[in-house]
Tab-separated table of C-alpha atoms in Angstrom:
chain	number	residue	atom	x	y	z
A	1	UNK	CA	23.468	-61.158	6.194
A	2	UNK	CA	26.310	-59.803	8.480
A	3	UNK	CA	24.138	-59.004	11.013
A	4	UNK	CA	22.966	-62.575	10.857
A	5	UNK	CA	26.494	-63.838	10.663
A	6	UNK	CA	27.350	-61.464	13.822
A	7	UNK	CA	24.117	-62.667	16.112
A	8	UNK	CA	24.050	-66.189	14.716
A	9	UNK	CA	27.832	-66.978	13.668
A	10	UNK	CA	29.688	-67.884	10.969
A	11	UNK	CA	27.954	-71.550	10.027
A	12	UNK	CA	30.609	-74.108	9.337
A	13	UNK	CA	30.775	-76.947	7.118
A	14	UNK	CA	30.395	-80.395	7.984
A	15	UNK	CA	34.227	-81.955	7.321
A	16	UNK	CA	34.584	-85.735	7.179
A	17	UNK	CA	35.978	-87.036	10.030
A	18	UNK	CA	34.627	-85.095	12.677
A	19	UNK	CA	33.346	-86.419	15.485
A	20	UNK	CA	29.639	-87.164	15.655
A	21	UNK	CA	28.521	-84.818	18.220
A	22	UNK	CA	29.946	-82.227	16.495
A	23	UNK	CA	28.487	-83.419	13.060
A	24	UNK	CA	25.052	-83.586	15.263
A	25	UNK	CA	26.136	-79.616	16.765
A	26	UNK	CA	26.786	-78.348	13.166
A	27	UNK	CA	23.522	-79.370	11.482
A	28	UNK	CA	21.636	-78.024	14.538
A	29	UNK	CA	23.689	-74.655	13.946
A	30	UNK	CA	23.010	-75.164	9.737
A	31	UNK	CA	19.274	-75.932	10.501
A	32	UNK	CA	19.058	-72.377	12.371
A	33	UNK	CA	20.882	-70.650	9.990
A	34	UNK	CA	18.372	-71.821	7.524
A	35	UNK	CA	15.860	-70.998	9.086
A	36	UNK	CA	16.841	-67.610	10.358
A	37	UNK	CA	17.723	-66.662	6.660
A	38	UNK	CA	13.551	-67.778	5.853
A	39	UNK	CA	12.611	-65.588	8.745
A	40	UNK	CA	14.737	-62.623	6.866
A	41	UNK	CA	13.083	-63.466	3.936
A	42	UNK	CA	9.587	-63.510	5.160
A	43	UNK	CA	10.363	-60.005	6.947
A	44	UNK	CA	12.039	-58.543	3.863
A	45	UNK	CA	8.739	-59.703	1.850
A	46	UNK	CA	6.515	-58.220	4.431
A	47	UNK	CA	8.667	-55.304	4.656
A	48	UNK	CA	8.307	-54.910	1.225
A	49	UNK	CA	4.216	-55.262	1.530
A	50	UNK	CA	4.362	-52.448	4.091
A	51	UNK	CA	6.111	-49.999	2.266
A	52	UNK	CA	3.729	-50.799	-0.841
A	53	UNK	CA	0.476	-50.442	1.503
A	54	UNK	CA	1.787	-47.125	2.816
A	55	UNK	CA	2.475	-46.273	-0.561
A	56	UNK	CA	-0.946	-47.375	-1.691
A	57	UNK	CA	-2.044	-45.031	1.014
A	58	UNK	CA	-0.134	-42.495	0.401
A	59	UNK	CA	-1.256	-42.302	-2.808
A	60	UNK	CA	-5.117	-42.981	-2.024
A	61	UNK	CA	-4.433	-40.007	0.472
A	62	UNK	CA	-3.023	-37.768	-2.002
A	63	UNK	CA	-5.771	-38.553	-4.041
A	64	UNK	CA	-8.897	-37.888	-1.728
A	65	UNK	CA	-7.616	-34.627	-0.895
A	66	UNK	CA	-6.938	-33.547	-4.578
A	67	UNK	CA	-10.716	-34.772	-4.462
A	68	UNK	CA	-12.038	-32.918	-2.133
A	69	UNK	CA	-10.403	-29.874	-3.099
A	70	UNK	CA	-11.646	-30.344	-6.606
A	71	UNK	CA	-15.128	-30.836	-4.893
A	72	UNK	CA	-14.886	-27.462	-2.626
A	73	UNK	CA	-14.122	-25.817	-6.151
A	74	UNK	CA	-16.690	-26.817	-7.997
A	75	UNK	CA	-19.029	-26.201	-5.237
A	76	UNK	CA	-17.557	-22.437	-4.808
A	77	UNK	CA	-17.976	-22.447	-8.670
A	78	UNK	CA	-21.269	-23.924	-8.821
A	79	UNK	CA	-22.376	-20.985	-5.860
A	80	UNK	CA	-20.686	-18.247	-8.116
A	81	UNK	CA	-22.282	-19.184	-11.062
A	82	UNK	CA	-26.420	-19.590	-9.127
A	83	UNK	CA	-25.561	-16.170	-7.978
A	84	UNK	CA	-24.886	-14.452	-11.491
A	85	UNK	CA	-27.970	-16.739	-12.803
A	86	UNK	CA	-29.346	-14.525	-9.845
A	87	UNK	CA	-28.163	-10.951	-10.574
A	88	UNK	CA	-28.959	-11.764	-13.869
A	89	UNK	CA	-32.629	-12.430	-13.900
A	90	UNK	CA	-33.148	-9.614	-11.461
A	91	UNK	CA	-31.661	-7.882	-14.112
A	92	UNK	CA	-33.975	-9.053	-16.986
A	93	UNK	CA	-36.782	-8.272	-14.326
A	94	UNK	CA	-36.099	-4.779	-13.926
A	95	UNK	CA	-35.273	-4.031	-17.265
A	96	UNK	CA	-38.821	-5.720	-18.196
A	97	UNK	CA	-40.530	-3.374	-15.596
A	98	UNK	CA	-38.251	-0.474	-17.401
A	99	UNK	CA	-40.012	-1.317	-20.800
A	100	UNK	CA	-43.468	-1.586	-19.793
A	101	UNK	CA	-43.084	1.668	-17.240
A	102	UNK	CA	-41.518	3.597	-20.879
A	103	UNK	CA	-44.126	1.756	-22.798
A	104	UNK	CA	-46.742	2.997	-20.542
A	105	UNK	CA	-45.628	6.638	-20.660
A	106	UNK	CA	-44.849	6.539	-24.198
A	107	UNK	CA	-48.597	5.624	-24.250
A	108	UNK	CA	-49.785	8.066	-22.489
A	109	UNK	CA	-47.486	11.020	-24.323
A	110	UNK	CA	-49.286	9.503	-27.534
A	111	UNK	CA	-53.202	9.713	-25.722
A	112	UNK	CA	-52.048	13.589	-24.568
A	113	UNK	CA	-50.752	14.125	-28.120
A	114	UNK	CA	-53.910	12.857	-29.769
A	115	UNK	CA	-56.394	14.826	-26.619
A	116	UNK	CA	-54.065	18.130	-27.969
A	117	UNK	CA	-54.618	17.062	-31.871
A	118	UNK	CA	-58.698	16.245	-31.382
A	119	UNK	CA	-58.959	19.592	-29.600
A	120	UNK	CA	-56.904	21.969	-31.999
A	121	UNK	CA	-59.160	20.192	-34.887
A	122	UNK	CA	-62.027	20.862	-33.292
A	123	UNK	CA	-61.074	24.494	-32.696
A	124	UNK	CA	-60.459	24.631	-36.239
A	125	UNK	CA	-63.645	23.552	-37.404
A	126	UNK	CA	-65.161	25.829	-35.137
A	127	UNK	CA	-63.223	29.055	-36.338
A	128	UNK	CA	-62.937	27.775	-40.218
A	129	UNK	CA	-66.546	29.647	-40.712
A	130	UNK	CA	-64.802	33.121	-39.541
A	131	UNK	CA	-61.802	32.093	-42.172
A	132	UNK	CA	-64.442	32.159	-45.118
A	133	UNK	CA	-63.373	34.149	-47.811
A	134	UNK	CA	-66.779	35.008	-49.172
A	135	UNK	CA	-67.611	36.990	-45.544
A	136	UNK	CA	-64.436	38.680	-45.883
A	137	UNK	CA	-65.748	39.943	-49.331
A	138	UNK	CA	-69.038	41.176	-47.542
A	139	UNK	CA	-66.459	43.330	-45.699
A	140	UNK	CA	-66.228	46.936	-47.193
A	141	UNK	CA	-62.432	48.570	-47.293
A	142	UNK	CA	-61.140	51.705	-45.903
A	143	UNK	CA	-62.388	53.875	-48.925
A	144	UNK	CA	-65.990	53.078	-49.411
A	145	UNK	CA	-66.761	52.707	-46.012
A	146	UNK	CA	-67.507	56.643	-45.523
A	147	UNK	CA	-70.573	57.397	-43.396
A	148	UNK	CA	-72.461	54.156	-45.107
A	149	UNK	CA	-73.798	52.924	-42.210
A	150	UNK	CA	-73.559	55.858	-39.498
A	151	UNK	CA	-76.764	55.111	-37.592
A	152	UNK	CA	-77.909	54.540	-33.875
A	153	UNK	CA	-80.590	52.494	-35.117
A	154	UNK	CA	-80.092	48.230	-34.103
A	155	UNK	CA	-79.437	46.268	-36.920
A	156	UNK	CA	-78.375	42.485	-37.582
A	157	UNK	CA	-74.561	41.588	-37.704
A	158	UNK	CA	-71.136	41.586	-36.667
A	159	UNK	CA	-69.827	45.001	-36.190
A	160	UNK	CA	-66.821	46.714	-37.591
A	161	UNK	CA	-64.894	49.543	-37.283
A	162	UNK	CA	-64.290	51.548	-40.488
A	163	UNK	CA	-61.767	54.880	-40.276
A	164	UNK	CA	-61.673	57.200	-44.065
A	165	UNK	CA	-59.743	60.226	-44.570
A	166	UNK	CA	-62.697	62.579	-43.613
A	167	UNK	CA	-61.586	62.908	-39.980
A	168	UNK	CA	-64.942	61.303	-38.886
A	169	UNK	CA	-65.173	57.867	-36.757
A	170	UNK	CA	-67.754	55.808	-37.931
A	171	UNK	CA	-69.091	52.415	-36.898
A	172	UNK	CA	-70.373	50.010	-39.426
A	173	UNK	CA	-72.568	47.332	-39.548
A	174	UNK	CA	-72.063	44.739	-41.906
A	175	UNK	CA	-74.448	42.125	-42.170
A	176	UNK	CA	-72.534	37.968	-41.710
A	177	UNK	CA	-73.913	34.963	-41.871
A	178	UNK	CA	-75.904	32.962	-39.765
A	179	UNK	CA	-73.294	30.717	-38.433
A	180	UNK	CA	-71.233	33.615	-37.424
A	181	UNK	CA	-73.532	35.712	-35.648
A	182	UNK	CA	-76.796	34.520	-35.963
A	183	UNK	CA	-79.830	36.727	-34.993
A	184	UNK	CA	-77.731	39.892	-34.012
A	185	UNK	CA	-79.275	42.808	-32.608
A	186	UNK	CA	-76.987	44.993	-31.812
A	187	UNK	CA	-77.592	49.073	-31.002
A	188	UNK	CA	-74.338	50.652	-31.892
A	189	UNK	CA	-73.736	54.372	-30.543
A	190	UNK	CA	-72.160	56.957	-33.101
A	191	UNK	CA	-70.050	59.561	-31.986
A	192	UNK	CA	-68.225	60.875	-33.852
A	193	UNK	CA	-64.161	61.894	-33.155
A	194	UNK	CA	-61.410	63.572	-34.266
A	195	UNK	CA	-57.980	61.487	-35.262
A	196	UNK	CA	-54.552	62.113	-37.264
A	197	UNK	CA	-53.607	59.929	-40.108
A	198	UNK	CA	-51.317	57.715	-37.768
A	199	UNK	CA	-54.790	56.832	-36.666
A	200	UNK	CA	-56.491	56.097	-40.262
A	201	UNK	CA	-53.674	54.183	-41.378
A	202	UNK	CA	-53.938	51.927	-37.984
A	203	UNK	CA	-57.873	51.626	-38.823
A	204	UNK	CA	-57.308	50.948	-42.477
A	205	UNK	CA	-54.599	47.706	-41.276
A	206	UNK	CA	-57.460	46.969	-38.938
A	207	UNK	CA	-59.555	46.648	-41.685
A	208	UNK	CA	-57.570	44.900	-44.346
A	209	UNK	CA	-57.320	42.017	-41.720
A	210	UNK	CA	-61.328	41.771	-41.515
A	211	UNK	CA	-61.439	40.821	-38.107
A	212	UNK	CA	-64.616	40.994	-36.424
A	213	UNK	CA	-64.497	42.837	-33.224
A	214	UNK	CA	-66.822	40.042	-31.136
A	215	UNK	CA	-66.190	38.168	-28.537
A	216	UNK	CA	-66.907	34.441	-27.635
A	217	UNK	CA	-70.271	35.030	-26.699
A	218	UNK	CA	-71.291	37.167	-30.059
A	219	UNK	CA	-71.461	40.209	-28.069
A	220	UNK	CA	-69.810	43.680	-29.739
A	221	UNK	CA	-66.777	44.176	-28.174
A	222	UNK	CA	-65.468	48.270	-28.654
A	223	UNK	CA	-61.998	48.835	-28.920
A	224	UNK	CA	-60.635	52.520	-28.951
A	225	UNK	CA	-58.166	51.853	-32.101
A	226	UNK	CA	-58.013	55.740	-31.926
A	227	UNK	CA	-56.464	58.572	-29.315
A	228	UNK	CA	-58.693	61.047	-29.054
A	229	UNK	CA	-57.103	64.813	-28.861
A	230	UNK	CA	-59.155	67.033	-26.758
């Protein structure tokens, strides 16, 4: 208002008794002053609207910036979650492969153990006739072996070494079951040799073990269980 007064001057009041020209001049000034006030009001309103619009634009800009920032954060989070899911999928597939390989290895191990068990069982079954107690009962001991079977003739059955306190080296032929030695026809040479009492003990231990001196093919194995003196 003061600025308007400086620009347009202070409006003068119309007083009675003034000349007509002065009255018209005052009326023009008053009308111009009123117009200027209306323009000022309109300017203030426009300025207020522009300020409000600027505030709204600033707010919209800030909201847009916040939205874009939130969107970028969500996109980054989505990307990280996708990478994590991919890594978890790879880890799961590797775990599946590892478990499959482990299961295969365990299966192979079980099959190998089963084969070994079956082979051992077959060997035990093949050796079972050799462990028959009735067979051992047919084998004479050291005391009664003596010279009972000293001979160069061919006889049937597996060969066993027998020793006795008479310082004679005897190889006896003890008939065995057909399952052990079917159709054996062995010529066992007999040579008397001298040996000390320790050899007798060794021979007795061998006799007590009831071990037939035959190889895998059923042939007689001539093991020298005694030391030869001279």
